[in-house]
Coordinates of N, CA, C and O in Angstrom, one line a residue:
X1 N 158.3 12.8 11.6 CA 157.9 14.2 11.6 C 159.1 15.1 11.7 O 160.2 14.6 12.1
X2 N 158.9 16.4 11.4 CA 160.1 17.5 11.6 C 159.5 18.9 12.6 O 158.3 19.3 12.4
X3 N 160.3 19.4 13.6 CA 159.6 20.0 14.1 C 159.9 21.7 13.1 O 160.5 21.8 12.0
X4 N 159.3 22.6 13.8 CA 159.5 23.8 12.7 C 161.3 24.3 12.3 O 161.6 25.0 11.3
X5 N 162.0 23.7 13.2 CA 163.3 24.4 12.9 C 163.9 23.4 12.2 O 165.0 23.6 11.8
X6 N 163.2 22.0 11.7 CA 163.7 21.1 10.7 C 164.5 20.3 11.3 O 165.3 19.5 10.7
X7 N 164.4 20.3 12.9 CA 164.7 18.7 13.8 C 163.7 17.4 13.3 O 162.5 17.2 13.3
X8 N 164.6 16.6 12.9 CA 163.6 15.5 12.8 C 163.4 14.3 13.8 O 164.3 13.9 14.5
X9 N 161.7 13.6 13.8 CA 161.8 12.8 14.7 C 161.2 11.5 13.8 O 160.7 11.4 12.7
X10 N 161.6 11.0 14.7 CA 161.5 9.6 14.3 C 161.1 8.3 15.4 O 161.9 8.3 16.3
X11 N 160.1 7.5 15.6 CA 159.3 7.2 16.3 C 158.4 6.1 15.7 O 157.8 6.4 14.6
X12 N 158.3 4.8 16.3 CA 157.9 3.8 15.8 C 156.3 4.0 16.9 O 156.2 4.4 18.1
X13 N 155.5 3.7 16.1 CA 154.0 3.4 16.9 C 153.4 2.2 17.0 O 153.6 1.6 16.0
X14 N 152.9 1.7 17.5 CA 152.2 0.1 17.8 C 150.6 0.5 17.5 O 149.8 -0.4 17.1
X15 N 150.3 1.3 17.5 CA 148.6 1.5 17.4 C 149.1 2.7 16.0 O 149.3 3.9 16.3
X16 N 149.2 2.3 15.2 CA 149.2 2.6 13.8 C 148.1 2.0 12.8 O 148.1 0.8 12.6
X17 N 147.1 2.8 12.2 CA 146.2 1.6 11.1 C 146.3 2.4 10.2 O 147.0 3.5 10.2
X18 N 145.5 1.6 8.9 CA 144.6 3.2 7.5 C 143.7 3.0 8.4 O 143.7 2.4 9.4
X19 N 142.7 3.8 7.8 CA 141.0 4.1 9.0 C 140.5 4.0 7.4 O 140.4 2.8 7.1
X20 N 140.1 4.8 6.3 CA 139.7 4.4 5.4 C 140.1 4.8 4.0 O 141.0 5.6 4.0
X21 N 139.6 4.4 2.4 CA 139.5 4.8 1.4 C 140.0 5.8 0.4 O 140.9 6.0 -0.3
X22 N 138.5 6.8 0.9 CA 138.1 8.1 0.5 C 138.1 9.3 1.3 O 137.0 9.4 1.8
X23 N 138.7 10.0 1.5 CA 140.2 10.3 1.4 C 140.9 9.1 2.2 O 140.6 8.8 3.3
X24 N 142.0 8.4 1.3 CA 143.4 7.9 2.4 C 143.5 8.1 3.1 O 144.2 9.0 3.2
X25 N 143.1 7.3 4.6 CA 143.4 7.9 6.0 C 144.2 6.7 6.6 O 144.1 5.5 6.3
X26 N 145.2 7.5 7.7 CA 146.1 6.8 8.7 C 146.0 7.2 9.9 O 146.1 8.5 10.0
X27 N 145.9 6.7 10.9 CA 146.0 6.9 12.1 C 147.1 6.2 13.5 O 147.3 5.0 13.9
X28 N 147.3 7.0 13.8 CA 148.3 6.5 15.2 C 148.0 7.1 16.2 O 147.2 8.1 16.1
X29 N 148.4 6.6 17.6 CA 148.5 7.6 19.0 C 149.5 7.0 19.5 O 150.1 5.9 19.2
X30 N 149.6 8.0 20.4 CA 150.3 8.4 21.1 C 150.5 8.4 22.1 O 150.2 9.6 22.2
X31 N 150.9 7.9 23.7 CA 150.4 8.2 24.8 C 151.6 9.2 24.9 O 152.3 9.6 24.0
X32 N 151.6 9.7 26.7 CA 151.9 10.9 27.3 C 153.8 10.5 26.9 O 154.5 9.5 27.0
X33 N 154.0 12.0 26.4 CA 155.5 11.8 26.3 C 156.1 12.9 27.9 O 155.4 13.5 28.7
X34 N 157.4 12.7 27.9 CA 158.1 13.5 28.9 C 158.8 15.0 28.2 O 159.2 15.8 29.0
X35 N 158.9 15.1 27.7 CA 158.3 16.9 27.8 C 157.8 17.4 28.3 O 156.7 16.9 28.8
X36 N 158.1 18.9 28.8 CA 156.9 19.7 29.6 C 155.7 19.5 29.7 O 154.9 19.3 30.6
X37 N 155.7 19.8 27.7 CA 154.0 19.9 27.7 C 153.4 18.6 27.9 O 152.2 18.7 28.0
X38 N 153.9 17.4 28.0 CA 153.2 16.3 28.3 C 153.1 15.3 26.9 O 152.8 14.2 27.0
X39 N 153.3 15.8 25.6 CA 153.7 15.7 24.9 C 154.5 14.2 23.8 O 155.4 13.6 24.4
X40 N 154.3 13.8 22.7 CA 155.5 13.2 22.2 C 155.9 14.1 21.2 O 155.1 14.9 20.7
X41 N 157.1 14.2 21.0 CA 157.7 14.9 19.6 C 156.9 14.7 18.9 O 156.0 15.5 18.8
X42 N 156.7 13.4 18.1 CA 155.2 13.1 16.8 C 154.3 14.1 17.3 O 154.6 15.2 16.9
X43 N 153.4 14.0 17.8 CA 152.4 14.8 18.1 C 152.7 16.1 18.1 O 152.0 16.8 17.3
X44 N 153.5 16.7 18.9 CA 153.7 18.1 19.2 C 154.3 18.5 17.3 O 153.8 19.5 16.7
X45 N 155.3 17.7 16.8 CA 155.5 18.6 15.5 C 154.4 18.2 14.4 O 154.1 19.0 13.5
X46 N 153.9 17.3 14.3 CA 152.4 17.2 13.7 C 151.7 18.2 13.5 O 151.5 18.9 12.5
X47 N 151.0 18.3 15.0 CA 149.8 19.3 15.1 C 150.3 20.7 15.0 O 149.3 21.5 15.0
X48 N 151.9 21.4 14.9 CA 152.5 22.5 14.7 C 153.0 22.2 13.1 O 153.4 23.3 12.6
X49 N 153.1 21.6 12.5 CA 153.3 21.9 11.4 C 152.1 20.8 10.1 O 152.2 20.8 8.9
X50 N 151.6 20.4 10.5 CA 150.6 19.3 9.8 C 151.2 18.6 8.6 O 150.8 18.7 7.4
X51 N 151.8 18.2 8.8 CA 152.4 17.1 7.9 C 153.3 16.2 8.7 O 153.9 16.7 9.6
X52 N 153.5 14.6 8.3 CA 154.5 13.8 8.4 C 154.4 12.4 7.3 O 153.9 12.3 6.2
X53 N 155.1 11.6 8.0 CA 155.2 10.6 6.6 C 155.3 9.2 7.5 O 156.0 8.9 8.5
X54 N 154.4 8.4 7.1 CA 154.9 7.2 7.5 C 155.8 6.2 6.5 O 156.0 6.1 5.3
X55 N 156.1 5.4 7.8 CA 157.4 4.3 6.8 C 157.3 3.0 7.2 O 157.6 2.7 8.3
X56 N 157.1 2.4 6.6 CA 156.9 0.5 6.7 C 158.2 0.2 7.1 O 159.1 0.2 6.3
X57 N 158.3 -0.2 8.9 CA 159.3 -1.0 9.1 C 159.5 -2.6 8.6 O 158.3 -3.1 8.7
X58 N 160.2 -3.3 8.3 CA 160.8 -4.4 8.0 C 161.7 -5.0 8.5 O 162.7 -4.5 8.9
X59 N 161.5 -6.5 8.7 CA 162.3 -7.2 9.3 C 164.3 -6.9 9.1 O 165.2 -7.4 9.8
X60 N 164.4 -6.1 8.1 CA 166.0 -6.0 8.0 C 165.6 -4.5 8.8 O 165.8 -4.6 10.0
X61 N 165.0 -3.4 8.3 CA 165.3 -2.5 9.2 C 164.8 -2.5 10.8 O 164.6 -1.5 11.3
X62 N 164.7 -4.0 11.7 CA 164.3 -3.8 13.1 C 164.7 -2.8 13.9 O 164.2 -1.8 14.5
X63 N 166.2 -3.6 13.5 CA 167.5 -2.8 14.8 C 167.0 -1.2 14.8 O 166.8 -0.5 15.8
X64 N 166.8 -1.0 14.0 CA 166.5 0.4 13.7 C 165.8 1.4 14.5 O 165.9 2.4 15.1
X65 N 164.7 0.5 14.1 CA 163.2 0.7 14.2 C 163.2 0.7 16.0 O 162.8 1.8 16.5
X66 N 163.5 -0.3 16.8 CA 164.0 -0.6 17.8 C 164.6 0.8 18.6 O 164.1 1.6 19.5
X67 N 165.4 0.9 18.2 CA 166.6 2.5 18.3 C 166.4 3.5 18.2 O 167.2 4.3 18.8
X68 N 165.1 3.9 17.5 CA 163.9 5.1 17.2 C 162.9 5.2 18.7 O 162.5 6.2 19.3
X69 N 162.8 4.0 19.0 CA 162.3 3.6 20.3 C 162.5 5.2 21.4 O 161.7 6.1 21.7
X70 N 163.9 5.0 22.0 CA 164.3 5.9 22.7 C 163.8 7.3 23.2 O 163.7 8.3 22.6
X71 N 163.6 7.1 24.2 CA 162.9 8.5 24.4 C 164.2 9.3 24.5 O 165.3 8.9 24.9
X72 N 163.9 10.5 24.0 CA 165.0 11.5 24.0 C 164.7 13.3 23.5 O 163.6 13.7 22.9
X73 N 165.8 14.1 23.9 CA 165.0 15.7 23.8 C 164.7 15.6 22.5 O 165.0 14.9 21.6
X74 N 163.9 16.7 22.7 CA 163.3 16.8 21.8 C 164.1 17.3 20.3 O 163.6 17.1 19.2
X75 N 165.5 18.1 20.5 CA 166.5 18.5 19.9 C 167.2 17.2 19.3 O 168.2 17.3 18.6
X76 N 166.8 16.2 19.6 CA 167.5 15.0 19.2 C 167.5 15.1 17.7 O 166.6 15.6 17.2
X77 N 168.5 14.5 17.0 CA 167.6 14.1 15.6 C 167.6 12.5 15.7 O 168.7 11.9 15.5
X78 N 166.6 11.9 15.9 CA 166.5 10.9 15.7 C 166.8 10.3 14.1 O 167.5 9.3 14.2
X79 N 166.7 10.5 13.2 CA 166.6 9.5 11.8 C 168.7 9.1 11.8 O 169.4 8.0 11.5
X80 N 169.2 10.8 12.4 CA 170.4 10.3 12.4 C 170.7 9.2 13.1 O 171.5 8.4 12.5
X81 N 170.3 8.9 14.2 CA 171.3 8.6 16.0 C 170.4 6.7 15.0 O 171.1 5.7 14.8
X82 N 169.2 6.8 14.5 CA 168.8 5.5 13.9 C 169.7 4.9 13.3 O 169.6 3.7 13.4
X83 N 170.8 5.3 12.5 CA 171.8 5.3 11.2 C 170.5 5.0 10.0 O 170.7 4.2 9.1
X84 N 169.6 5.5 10.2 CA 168.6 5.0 8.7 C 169.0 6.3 7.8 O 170.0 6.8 8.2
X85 N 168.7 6.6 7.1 CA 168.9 7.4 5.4 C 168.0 8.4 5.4 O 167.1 7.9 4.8
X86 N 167.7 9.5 5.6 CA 166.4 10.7 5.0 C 166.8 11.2 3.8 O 167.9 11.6 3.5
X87 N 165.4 10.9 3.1 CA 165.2 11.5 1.7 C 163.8 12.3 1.6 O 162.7 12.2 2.0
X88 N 164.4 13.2 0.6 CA 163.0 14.3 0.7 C 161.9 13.4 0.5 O 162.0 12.2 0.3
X89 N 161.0 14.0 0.5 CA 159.4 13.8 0.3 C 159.2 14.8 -1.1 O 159.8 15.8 -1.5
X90 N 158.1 14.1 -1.7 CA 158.2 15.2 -3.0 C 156.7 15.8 -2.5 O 156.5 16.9 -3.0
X91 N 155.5 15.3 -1.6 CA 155.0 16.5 -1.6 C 154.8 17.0 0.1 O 154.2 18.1 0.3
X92 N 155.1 16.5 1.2 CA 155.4 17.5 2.6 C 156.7 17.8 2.5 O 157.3 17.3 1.6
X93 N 157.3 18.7 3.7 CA 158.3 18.7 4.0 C 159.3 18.1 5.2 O 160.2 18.6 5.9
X94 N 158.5 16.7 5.2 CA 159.2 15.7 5.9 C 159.7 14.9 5.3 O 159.2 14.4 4.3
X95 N 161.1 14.5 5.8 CA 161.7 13.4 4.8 C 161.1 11.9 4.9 O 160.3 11.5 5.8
X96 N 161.4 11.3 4.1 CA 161.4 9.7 4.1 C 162.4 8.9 4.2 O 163.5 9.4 3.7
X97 N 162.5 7.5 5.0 CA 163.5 7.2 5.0 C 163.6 6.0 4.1 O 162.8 5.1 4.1
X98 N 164.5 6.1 3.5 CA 165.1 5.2 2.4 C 164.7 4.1 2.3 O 163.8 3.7 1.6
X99 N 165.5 3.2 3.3 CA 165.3 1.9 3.5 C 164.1 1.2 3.8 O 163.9 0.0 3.8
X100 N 163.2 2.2 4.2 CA 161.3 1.4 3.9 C 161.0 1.0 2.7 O 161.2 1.7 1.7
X101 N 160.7 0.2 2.6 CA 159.9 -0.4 1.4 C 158.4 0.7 1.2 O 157.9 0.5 0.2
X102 N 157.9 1.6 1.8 CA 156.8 2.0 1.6 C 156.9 3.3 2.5 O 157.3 3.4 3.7
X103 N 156.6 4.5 1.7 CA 156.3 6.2 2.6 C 154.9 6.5 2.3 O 154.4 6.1 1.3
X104 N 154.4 7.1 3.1 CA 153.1 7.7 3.4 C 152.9 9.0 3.5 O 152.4 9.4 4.5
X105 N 153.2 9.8 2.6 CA 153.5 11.4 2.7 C 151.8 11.7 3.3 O 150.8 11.6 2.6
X106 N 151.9 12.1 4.5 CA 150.5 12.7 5.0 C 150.2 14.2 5.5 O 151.1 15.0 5.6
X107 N 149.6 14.4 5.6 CA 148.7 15.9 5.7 C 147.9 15.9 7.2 O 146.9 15.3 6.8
X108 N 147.8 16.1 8.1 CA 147.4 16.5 9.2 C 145.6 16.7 9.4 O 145.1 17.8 9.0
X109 N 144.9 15.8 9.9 CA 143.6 16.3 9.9 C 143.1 16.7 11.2 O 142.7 17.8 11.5
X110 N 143.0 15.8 12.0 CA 142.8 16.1 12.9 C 143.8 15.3 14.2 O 144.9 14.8 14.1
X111 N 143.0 15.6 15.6 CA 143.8 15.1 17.4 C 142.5 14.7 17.7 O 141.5 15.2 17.2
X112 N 142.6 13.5 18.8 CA 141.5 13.4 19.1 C 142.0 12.7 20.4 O 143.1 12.0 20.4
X113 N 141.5 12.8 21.4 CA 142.0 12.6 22.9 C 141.1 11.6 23.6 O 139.8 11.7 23.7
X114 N 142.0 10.8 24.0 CA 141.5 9.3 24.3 C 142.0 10.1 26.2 O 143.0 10.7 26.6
X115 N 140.5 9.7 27.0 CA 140.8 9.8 28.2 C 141.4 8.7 28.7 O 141.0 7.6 28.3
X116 N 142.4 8.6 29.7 CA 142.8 7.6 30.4 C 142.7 7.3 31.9 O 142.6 8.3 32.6
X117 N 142.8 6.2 32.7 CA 142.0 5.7 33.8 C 143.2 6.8 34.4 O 142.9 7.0 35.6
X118 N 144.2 7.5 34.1 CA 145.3 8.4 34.8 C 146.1 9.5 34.1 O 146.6 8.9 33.1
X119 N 146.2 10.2 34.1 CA 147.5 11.4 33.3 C 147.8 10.8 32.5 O 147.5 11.1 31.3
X120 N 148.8 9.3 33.2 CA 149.7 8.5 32.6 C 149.1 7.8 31.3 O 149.6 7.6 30.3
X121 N 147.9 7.6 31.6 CA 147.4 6.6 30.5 C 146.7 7.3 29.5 O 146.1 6.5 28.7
X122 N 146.7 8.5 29.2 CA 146.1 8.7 27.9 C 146.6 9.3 26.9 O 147.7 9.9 26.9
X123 N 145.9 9.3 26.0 CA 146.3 9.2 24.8 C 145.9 10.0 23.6 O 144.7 10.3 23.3
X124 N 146.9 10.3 23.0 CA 146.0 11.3 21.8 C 146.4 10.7 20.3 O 147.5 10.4 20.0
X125 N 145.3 10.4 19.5 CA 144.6 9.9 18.4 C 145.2 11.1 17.3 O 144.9 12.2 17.5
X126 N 146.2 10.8 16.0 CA 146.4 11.5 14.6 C 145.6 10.9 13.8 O 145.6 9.7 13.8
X127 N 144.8 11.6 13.2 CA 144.6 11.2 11.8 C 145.2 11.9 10.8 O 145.2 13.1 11.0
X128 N 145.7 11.6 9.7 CA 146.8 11.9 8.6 C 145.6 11.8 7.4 O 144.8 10.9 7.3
X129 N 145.6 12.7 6.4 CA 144.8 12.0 5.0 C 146.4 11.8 4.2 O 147.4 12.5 4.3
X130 N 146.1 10.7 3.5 CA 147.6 10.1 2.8 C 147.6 11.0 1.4 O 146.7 11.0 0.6
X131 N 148.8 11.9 1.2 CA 148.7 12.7 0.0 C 149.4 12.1 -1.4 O 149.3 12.2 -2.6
X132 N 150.5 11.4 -0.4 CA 151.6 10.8 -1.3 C 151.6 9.2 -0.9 O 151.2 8.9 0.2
X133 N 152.1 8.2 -1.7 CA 152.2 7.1 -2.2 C 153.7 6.8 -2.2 O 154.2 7.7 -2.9
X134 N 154.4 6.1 -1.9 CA 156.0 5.4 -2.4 C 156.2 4.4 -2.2 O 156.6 4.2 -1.0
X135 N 156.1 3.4 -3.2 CA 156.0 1.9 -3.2 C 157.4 1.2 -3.6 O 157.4 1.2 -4.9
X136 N 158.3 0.6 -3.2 CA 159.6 0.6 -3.9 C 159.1 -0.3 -5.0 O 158.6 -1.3 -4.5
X137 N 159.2 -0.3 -6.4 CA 159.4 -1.3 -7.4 C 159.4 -2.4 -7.2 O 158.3 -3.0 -7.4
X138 N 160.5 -3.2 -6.7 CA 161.0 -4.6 -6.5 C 159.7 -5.4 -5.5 O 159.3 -6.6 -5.6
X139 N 159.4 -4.7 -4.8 CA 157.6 -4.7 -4.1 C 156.5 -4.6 -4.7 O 155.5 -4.4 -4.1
X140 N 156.4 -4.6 -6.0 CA 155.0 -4.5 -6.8 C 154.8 -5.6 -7.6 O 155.9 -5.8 -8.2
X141 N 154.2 -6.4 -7.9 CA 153.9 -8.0 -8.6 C 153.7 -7.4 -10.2 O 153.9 -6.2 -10.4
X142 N 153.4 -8.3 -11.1 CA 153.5 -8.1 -12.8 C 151.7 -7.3 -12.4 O 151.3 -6.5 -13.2
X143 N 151.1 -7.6 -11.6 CA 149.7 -7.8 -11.5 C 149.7 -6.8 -11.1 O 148.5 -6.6 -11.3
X144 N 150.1 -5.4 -10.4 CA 149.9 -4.3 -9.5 C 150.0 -4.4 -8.4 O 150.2 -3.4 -7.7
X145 N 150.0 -5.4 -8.1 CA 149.5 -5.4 -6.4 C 151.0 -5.8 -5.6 O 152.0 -6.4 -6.0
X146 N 150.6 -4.9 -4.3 CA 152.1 -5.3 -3.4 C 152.1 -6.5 -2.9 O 151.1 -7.3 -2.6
X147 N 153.6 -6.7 -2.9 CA 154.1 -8.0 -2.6 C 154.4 -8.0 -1.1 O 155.5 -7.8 -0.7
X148 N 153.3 -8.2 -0.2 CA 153.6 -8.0 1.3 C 154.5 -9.2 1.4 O 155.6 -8.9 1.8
X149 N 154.4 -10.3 1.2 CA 155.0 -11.4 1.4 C 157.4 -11.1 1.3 O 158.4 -11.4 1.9
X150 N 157.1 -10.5 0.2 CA 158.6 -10.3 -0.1 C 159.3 -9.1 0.9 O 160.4 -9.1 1.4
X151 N 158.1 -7.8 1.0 CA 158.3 -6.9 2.0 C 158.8 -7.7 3.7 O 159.5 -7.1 4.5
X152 N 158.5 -8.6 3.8 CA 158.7 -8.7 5.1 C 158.9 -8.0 6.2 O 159.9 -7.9 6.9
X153 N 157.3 -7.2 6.1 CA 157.2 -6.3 7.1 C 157.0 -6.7 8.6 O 156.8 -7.9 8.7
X154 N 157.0 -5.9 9.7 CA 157.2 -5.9 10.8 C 155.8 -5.4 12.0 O 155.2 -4.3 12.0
X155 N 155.5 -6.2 12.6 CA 154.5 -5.2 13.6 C 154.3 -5.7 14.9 O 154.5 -6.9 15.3
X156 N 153.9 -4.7 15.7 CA 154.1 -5.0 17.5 C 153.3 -6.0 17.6 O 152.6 -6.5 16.7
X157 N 153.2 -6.3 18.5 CA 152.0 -7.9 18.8 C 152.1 -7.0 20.4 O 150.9 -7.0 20.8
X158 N 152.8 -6.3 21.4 CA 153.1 -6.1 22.6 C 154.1 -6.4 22.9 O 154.8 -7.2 22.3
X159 N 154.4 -5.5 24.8 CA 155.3 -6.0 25.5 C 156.5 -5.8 24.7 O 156.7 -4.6 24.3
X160 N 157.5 -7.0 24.3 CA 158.1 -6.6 23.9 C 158.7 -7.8 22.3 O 159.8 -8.1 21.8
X161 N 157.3 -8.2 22.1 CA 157.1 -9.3 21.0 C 156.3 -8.6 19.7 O 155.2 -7.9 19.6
X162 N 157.2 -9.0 18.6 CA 156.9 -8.3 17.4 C 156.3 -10.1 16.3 O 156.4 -11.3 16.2
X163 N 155.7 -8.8 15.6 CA 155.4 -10.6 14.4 C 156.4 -10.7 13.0 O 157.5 -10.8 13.5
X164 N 156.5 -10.7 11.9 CA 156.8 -10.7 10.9 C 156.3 -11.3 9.7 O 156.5 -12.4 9.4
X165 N 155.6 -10.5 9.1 CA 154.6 -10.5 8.2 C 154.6 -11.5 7.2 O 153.7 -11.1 6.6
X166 N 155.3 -13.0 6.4 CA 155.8 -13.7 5.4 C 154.9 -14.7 5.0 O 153.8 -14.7 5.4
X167 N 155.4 -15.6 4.2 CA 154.8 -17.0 3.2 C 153.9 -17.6 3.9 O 152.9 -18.1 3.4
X168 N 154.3 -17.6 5.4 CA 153.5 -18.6 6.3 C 152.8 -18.1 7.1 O 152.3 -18.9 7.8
X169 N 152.5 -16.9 7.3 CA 151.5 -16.2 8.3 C 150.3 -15.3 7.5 O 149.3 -14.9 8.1
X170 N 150.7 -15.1 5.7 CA 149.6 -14.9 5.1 C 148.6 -16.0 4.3 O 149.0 -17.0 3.7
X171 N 147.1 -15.5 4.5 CA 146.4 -16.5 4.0 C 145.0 -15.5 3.7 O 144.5 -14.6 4.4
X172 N 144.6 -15.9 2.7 CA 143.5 -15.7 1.4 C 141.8 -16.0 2.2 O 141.5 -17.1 2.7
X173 N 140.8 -14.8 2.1 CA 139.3 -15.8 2.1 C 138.6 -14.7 1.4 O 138.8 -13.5 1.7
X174 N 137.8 -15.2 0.2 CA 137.1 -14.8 -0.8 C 135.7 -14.0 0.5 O 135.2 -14.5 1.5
X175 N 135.6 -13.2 0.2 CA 134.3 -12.7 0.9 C 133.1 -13.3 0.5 O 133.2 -14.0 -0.5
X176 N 131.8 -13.1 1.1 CA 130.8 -13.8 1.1 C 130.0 -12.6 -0.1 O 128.8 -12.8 -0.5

């Protein structure tokens, strides 16, 4: 995300999904950041400017991804202090970063607030409608379809154990 003065943040999420279809929907939250307002950067320049972009981390970009981690002011620019790459977006005005195999140019729909058992524990819910698509080439099969297997993407399992998406952890079942 970028906030209005075109600080950018950058921020890995563990409760990231699509939700559905028609329209393209994505969703993440958020719990309480350290900011005044209580806040994460994501959220706070989101819901002030309604747009951001998601990016498929990957097993080469971890370290990265990891590094984005950091809580810090909000003046930070994170994409830099990551050493990852920003590139425009052709339709928000958030960048993408290079080295994903996959951008998610999104549009801002709604917040939705997850109460928690404390202050500390709750949580606020983005939904994004997906406006833009960016699939790198070398990730698409003769057939159309993405090549998750070559992406070797990345995702939280918790704590502080990640999975890696490849040859041996994907597997196929015909629906009924």
């Amino acid at each position: 995300s970028s906030d209005k003065s075109g600080i950018h943040n950058l921020a890995p999420y563990s409760f990231f999904n699509a939700v559905c279809y028609s329209p393209p929907t994505v969703m993440f939250s958020g719990g309480v950041g350290s900011a005044a307002d209580g806040l994460k950067d994501s959220v706070r320049n989101i819901e002030e400017t309604g747009e951001f972009v998601c990016n498929l981390a990957t097993w080469d970009t971890r370290e990265q991804m990891n590094k984005s981690s950091e809580a810090l002011p909000p003046e930070s620019d994170e994409i830099s202090l990551s050493g990852l790459t920003p590139i425009p977006s052709e339709i928000v005005n958030v960048p993408r970063i290079k080295e994903a195999p996959v951008h998610l140019e999104c549009r801002y729909l709604k917040s939705v607030d997850i109460p928690g058992w404390s202050k500390a524990d709750a949580y606020r819910v983005i939904f994004g409608e997906v406006v833009g698509v960016h699939i790198k080439d070398e990730f698409i099969t003769e057939q159309g379809l993405v090549d998750v297997v070559k992406m070797l993407a990345i995702g939280r399992l918790g704590y502080d154990n990640y999975t890696r998406v490849d040859g041996e952890s994907i597997f196929s079942m015909d629906r009924p």
